[in-house]
CSV table of C-alpha atoms in Angstrom, one decimal:
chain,number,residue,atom,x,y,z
A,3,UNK,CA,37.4,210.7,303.5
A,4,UNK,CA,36.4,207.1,304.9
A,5,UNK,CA,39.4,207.6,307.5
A,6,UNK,CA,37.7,210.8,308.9
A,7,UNK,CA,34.8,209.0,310.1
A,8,UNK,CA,34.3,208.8,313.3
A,9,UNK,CA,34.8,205.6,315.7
A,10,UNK,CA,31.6,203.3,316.6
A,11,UNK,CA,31.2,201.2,319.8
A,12,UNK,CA,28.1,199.2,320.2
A,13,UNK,CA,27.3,197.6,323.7
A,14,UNK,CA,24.8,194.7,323.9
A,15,UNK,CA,23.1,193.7,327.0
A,16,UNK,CA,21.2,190.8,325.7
A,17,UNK,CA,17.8,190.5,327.2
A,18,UNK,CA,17.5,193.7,328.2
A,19,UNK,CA,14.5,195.5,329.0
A,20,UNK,CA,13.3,198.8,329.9
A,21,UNK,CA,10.6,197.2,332.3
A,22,UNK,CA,14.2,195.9,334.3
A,23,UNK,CA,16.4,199.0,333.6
A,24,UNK,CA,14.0,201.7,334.3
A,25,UNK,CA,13.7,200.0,338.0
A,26,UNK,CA,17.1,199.8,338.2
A,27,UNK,CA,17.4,203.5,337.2
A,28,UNK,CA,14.4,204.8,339.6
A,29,UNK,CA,16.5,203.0,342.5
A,30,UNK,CA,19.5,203.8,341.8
A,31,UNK,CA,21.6,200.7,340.7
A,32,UNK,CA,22.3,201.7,337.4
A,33,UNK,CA,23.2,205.4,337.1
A,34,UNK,CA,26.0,205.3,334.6
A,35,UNK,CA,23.6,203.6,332.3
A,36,UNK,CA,20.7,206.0,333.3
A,37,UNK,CA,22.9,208.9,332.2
A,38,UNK,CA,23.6,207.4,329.3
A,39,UNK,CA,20.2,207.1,328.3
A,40,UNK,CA,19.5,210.6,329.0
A,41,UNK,CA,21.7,212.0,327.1
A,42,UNK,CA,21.1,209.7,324.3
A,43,UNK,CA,17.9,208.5,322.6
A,44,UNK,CA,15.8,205.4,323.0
A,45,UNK,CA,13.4,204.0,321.6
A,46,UNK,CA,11.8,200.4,321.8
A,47,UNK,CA,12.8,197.9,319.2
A,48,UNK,CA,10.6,195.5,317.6
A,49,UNK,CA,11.4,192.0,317.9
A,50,UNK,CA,11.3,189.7,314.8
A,51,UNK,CA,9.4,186.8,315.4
A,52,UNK,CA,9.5,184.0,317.0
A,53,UNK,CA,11.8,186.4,319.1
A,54,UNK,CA,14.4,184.0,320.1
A,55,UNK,CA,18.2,185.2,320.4
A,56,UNK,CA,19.4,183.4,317.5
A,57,UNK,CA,16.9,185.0,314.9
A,58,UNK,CA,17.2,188.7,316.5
A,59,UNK,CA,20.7,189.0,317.3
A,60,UNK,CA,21.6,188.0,313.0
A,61,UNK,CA,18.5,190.8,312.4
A,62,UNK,CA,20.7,193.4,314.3
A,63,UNK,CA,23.9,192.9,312.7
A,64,UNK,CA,23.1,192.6,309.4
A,65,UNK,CA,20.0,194.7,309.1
A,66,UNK,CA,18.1,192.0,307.7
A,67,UNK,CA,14.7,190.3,308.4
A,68,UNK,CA,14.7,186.4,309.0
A,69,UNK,CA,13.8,185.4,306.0
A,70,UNK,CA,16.7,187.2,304.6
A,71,UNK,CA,19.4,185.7,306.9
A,72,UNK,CA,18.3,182.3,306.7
A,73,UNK,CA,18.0,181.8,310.5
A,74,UNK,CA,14.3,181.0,311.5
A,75,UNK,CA,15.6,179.1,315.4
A,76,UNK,CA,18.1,177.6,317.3
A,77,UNK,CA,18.7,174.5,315.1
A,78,UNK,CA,19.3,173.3,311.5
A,79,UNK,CA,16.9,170.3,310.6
A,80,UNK,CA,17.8,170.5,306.8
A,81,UNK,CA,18.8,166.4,307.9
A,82,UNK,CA,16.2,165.3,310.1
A,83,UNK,CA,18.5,162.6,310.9
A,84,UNK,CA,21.2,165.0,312.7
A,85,UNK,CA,19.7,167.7,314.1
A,86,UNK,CA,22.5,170.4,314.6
A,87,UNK,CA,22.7,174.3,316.1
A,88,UNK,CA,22.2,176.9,313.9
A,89,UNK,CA,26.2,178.6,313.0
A,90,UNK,CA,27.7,181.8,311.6
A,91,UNK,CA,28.3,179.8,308.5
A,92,UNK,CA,24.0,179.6,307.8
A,93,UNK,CA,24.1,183.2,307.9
A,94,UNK,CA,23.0,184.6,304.6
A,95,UNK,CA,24.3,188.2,303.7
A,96,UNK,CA,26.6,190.7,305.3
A,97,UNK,CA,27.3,192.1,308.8
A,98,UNK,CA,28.2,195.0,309.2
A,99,UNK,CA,31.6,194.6,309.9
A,100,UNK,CA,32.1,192.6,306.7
A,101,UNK,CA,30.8,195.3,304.6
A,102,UNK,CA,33.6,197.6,307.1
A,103,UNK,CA,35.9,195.0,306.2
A,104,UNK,CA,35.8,195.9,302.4
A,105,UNK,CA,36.4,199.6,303.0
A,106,UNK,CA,39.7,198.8,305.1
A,107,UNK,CA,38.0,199.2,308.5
A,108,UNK,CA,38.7,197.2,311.6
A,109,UNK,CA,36.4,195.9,314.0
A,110,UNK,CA,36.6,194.0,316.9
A,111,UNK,CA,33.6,191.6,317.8
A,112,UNK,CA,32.9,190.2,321.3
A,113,UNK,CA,30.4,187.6,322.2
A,114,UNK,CA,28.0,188.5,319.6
A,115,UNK,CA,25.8,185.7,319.7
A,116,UNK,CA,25.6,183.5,316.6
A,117,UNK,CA,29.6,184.1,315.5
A,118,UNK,CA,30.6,180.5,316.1
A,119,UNK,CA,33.0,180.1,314.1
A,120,UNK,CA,34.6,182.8,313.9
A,121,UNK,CA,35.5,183.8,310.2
A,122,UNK,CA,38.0,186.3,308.8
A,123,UNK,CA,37.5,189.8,309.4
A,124,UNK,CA,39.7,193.0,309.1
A,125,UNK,CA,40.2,192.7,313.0
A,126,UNK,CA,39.2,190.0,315.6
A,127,UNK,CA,36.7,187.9,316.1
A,128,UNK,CA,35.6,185.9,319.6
A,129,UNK,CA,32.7,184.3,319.0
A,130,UNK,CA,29.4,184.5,321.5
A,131,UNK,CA,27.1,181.3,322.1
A,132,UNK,CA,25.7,178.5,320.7
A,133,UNK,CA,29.6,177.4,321.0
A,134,UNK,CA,30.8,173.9,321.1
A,135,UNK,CA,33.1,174.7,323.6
A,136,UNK,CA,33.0,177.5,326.7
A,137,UNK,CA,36.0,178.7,325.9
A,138,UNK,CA,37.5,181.8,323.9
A,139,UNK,CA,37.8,181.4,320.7
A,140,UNK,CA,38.7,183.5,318.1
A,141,UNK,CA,39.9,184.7,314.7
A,142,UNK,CA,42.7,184.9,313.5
A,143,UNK,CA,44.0,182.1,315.5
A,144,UNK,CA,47.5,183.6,316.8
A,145,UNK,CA,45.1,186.2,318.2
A,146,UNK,CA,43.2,183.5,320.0
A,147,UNK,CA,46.4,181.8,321.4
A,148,UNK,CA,47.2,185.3,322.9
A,149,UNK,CA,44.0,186.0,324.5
A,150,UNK,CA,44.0,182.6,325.9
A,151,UNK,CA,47.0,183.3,327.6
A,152,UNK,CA,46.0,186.4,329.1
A,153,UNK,CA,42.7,186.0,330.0
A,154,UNK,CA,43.0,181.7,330.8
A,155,UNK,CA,39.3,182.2,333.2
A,156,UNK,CA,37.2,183.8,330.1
A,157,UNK,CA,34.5,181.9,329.5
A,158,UNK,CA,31.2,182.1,327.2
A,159,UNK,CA,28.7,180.9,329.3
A,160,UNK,CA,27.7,180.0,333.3
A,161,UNK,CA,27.8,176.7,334.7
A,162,UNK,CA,26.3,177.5,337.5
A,163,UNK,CA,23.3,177.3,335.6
A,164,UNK,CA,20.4,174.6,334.8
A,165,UNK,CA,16.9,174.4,333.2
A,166,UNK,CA,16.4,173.0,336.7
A,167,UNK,CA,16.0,176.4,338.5
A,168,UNK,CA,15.4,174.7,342.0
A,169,UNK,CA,18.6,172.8,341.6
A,170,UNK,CA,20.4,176.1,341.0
A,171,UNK,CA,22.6,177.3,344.0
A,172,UNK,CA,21.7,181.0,343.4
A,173,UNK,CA,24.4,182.3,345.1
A,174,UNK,CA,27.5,180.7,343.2
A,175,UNK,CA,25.1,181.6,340.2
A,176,UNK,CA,25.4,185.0,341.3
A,177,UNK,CA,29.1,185.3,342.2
A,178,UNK,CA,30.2,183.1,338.7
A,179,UNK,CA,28.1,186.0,336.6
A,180,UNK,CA,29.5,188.6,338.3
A,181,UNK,CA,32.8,187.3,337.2
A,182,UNK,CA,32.2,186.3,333.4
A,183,UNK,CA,31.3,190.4,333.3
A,184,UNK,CA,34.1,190.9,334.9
A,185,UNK,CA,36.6,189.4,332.8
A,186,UNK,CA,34.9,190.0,329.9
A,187,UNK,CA,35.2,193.9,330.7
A,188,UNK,CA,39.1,193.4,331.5
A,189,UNK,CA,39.0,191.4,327.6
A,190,UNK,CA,37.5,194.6,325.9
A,191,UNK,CA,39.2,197.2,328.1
A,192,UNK,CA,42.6,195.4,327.1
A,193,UNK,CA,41.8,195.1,323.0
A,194,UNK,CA,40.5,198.9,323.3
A,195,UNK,CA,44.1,199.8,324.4
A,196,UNK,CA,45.9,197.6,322.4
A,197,UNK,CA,44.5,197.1,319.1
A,198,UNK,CA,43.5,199.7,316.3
A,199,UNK,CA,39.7,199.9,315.9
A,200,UNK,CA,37.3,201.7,314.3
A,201,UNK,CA,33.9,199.3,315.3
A,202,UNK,CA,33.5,197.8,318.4
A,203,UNK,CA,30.8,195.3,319.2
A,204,UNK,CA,30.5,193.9,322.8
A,205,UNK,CA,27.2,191.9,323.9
A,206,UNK,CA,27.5,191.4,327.7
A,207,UNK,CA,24.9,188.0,327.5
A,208,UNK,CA,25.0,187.3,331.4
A,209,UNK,CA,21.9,189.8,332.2
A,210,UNK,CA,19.4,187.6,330.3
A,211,UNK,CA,21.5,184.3,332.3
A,212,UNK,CA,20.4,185.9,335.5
A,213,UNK,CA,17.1,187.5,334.4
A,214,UNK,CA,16.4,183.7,333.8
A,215,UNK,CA,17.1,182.7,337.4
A,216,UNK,CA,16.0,186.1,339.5
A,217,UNK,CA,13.5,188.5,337.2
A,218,UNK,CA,11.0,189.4,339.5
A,219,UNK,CA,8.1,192.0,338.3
A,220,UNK,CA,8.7,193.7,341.2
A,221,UNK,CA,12.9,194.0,341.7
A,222,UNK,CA,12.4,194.9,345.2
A,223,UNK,CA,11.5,191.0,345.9
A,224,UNK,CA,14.2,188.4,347.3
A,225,UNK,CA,15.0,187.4,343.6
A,226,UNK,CA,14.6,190.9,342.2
A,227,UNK,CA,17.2,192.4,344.8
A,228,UNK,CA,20.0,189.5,343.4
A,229,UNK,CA,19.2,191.0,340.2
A,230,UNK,CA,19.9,194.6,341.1
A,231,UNK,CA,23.0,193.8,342.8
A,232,UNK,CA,24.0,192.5,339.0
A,233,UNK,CA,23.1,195.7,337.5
A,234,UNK,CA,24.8,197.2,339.6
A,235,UNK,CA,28.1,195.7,338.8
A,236,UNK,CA,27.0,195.4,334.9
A,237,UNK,CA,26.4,199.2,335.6
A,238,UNK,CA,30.1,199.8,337.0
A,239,UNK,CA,31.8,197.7,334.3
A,240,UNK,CA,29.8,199.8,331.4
A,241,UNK,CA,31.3,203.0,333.0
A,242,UNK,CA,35.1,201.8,332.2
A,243,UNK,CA,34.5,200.9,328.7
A,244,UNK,CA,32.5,204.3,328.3
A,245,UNK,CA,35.5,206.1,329.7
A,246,UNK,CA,37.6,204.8,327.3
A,247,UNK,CA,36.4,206.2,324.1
A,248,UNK,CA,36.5,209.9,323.2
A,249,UNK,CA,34.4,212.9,322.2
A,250,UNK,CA,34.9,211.5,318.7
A,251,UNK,CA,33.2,208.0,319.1
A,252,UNK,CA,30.0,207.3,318.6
């Protein structure tokens, strides 16, 4: 009965708003997404607090509140004497695709933040940031040495970027962005086609990297514009993975 179930496919956008989107949507960037929406339902989520990426995304996941997954911020100062980032090891209780796992269902996970390292699943695994390294890496480790192969310019995070925002040349910012989304569609579209999968979880992380640099209030601004041409892209790229699930996915 388990096997009739249908397939699920979960798309992240981290930092997403509907401030940005519904912009985006009244100009016209973003009409795959806009469709989407209307012919889904939406609602606004809550944020746990402090609402900080590694406490939420965990919440999401595993449908539990902070003080049930053990993660309260970005960093672990059980030893005040060596500060480290918080892991997917400090996670306390089950995601949802290890609870999958035990009924024989595979997943696929893609740059879900807070899956460094990535652990055994029935599927793959490539972990999402804090990552000690900006390249892919993944479970099971054949799998990883594949991917690698494939896709050599994946990467995790931008360079391009700074906490010194008037140091950042916008425009390489811009065109690297636009190609982590790129590859990282041509990742997903390629393990959609080749792998068996009944969950798949994607979080595309680079609109919060360039809501950082060009979030306007109004996107109409110089800064705001930049972002729009993103969504745009971001838009087109969340069209090809729709188009690749059927009627029967969910």
């Amino acid at each position: 009965m388990i096997k009739d179930l249908n397939k699920v496919l979960v798309i992240g956008l981290d930092g997403a708003s509907f401030k940005v989107l519904e912009q985006a949507f009244r100009l016209g960037y973003a009409p795959h997404l806009h469709e989407f929406t209307q012919r889904g339902f939406r609602r606004m989520l809550k944020a746990p607090l402090p609402a900080e990426s590694p406490i939420s995304w965990p919440v999401i996941f595993t449908g539990l509140n902070p003080g049930k997954t053990g993660l309260f911020g970005w960093h672990d100062y059980s030893n005040p004497y060596r500060i480290r980032l918080e892991t997917s090891q400090k996670i306390v209780g089950k995601a949802i695709w290890d609870i999958l796992s035990t009924y024989n269902l595979k997943s696929i996970i893609v740059n879900v933040p807070m899956t460094y390292p990535p652990y055994r699943i029935n599927g793959i695994m490539i972990s999402g940031f804090p990552c000690p390294t900006n390249s892919l890496i993944a479970f099971p480790p054949s799998e990883e040495k594949k991917l690698r192969k494939y896709f050599p310019e994946y990467r995790i995070e931008p360079t391009k970027i700074t906490v010194e925002y008037s140091k950042i040349d916008e425009e390489l910012l811009l065109k690297e962005i636009i190609n982590l989304t790129k590859i990282r569609t041509e990742l997903c579209l390629y393990l959609m086609e080749n792998y068996p999968w009944d969950f798949f979880f994607i979080v595309f992380t680079e609109l919060d990297r360039a809501q950082h640099v060009f979030y306007e209030d109004d996107l109409q601004g110089t800064h705001g514009r930049l972002l729009l041409y993103y969504l745009r892209f971001l838009d087109s790229c969340l069209a090809k993975i729709i188009s690749k699930v059927d009627e029967n996915t969910v």
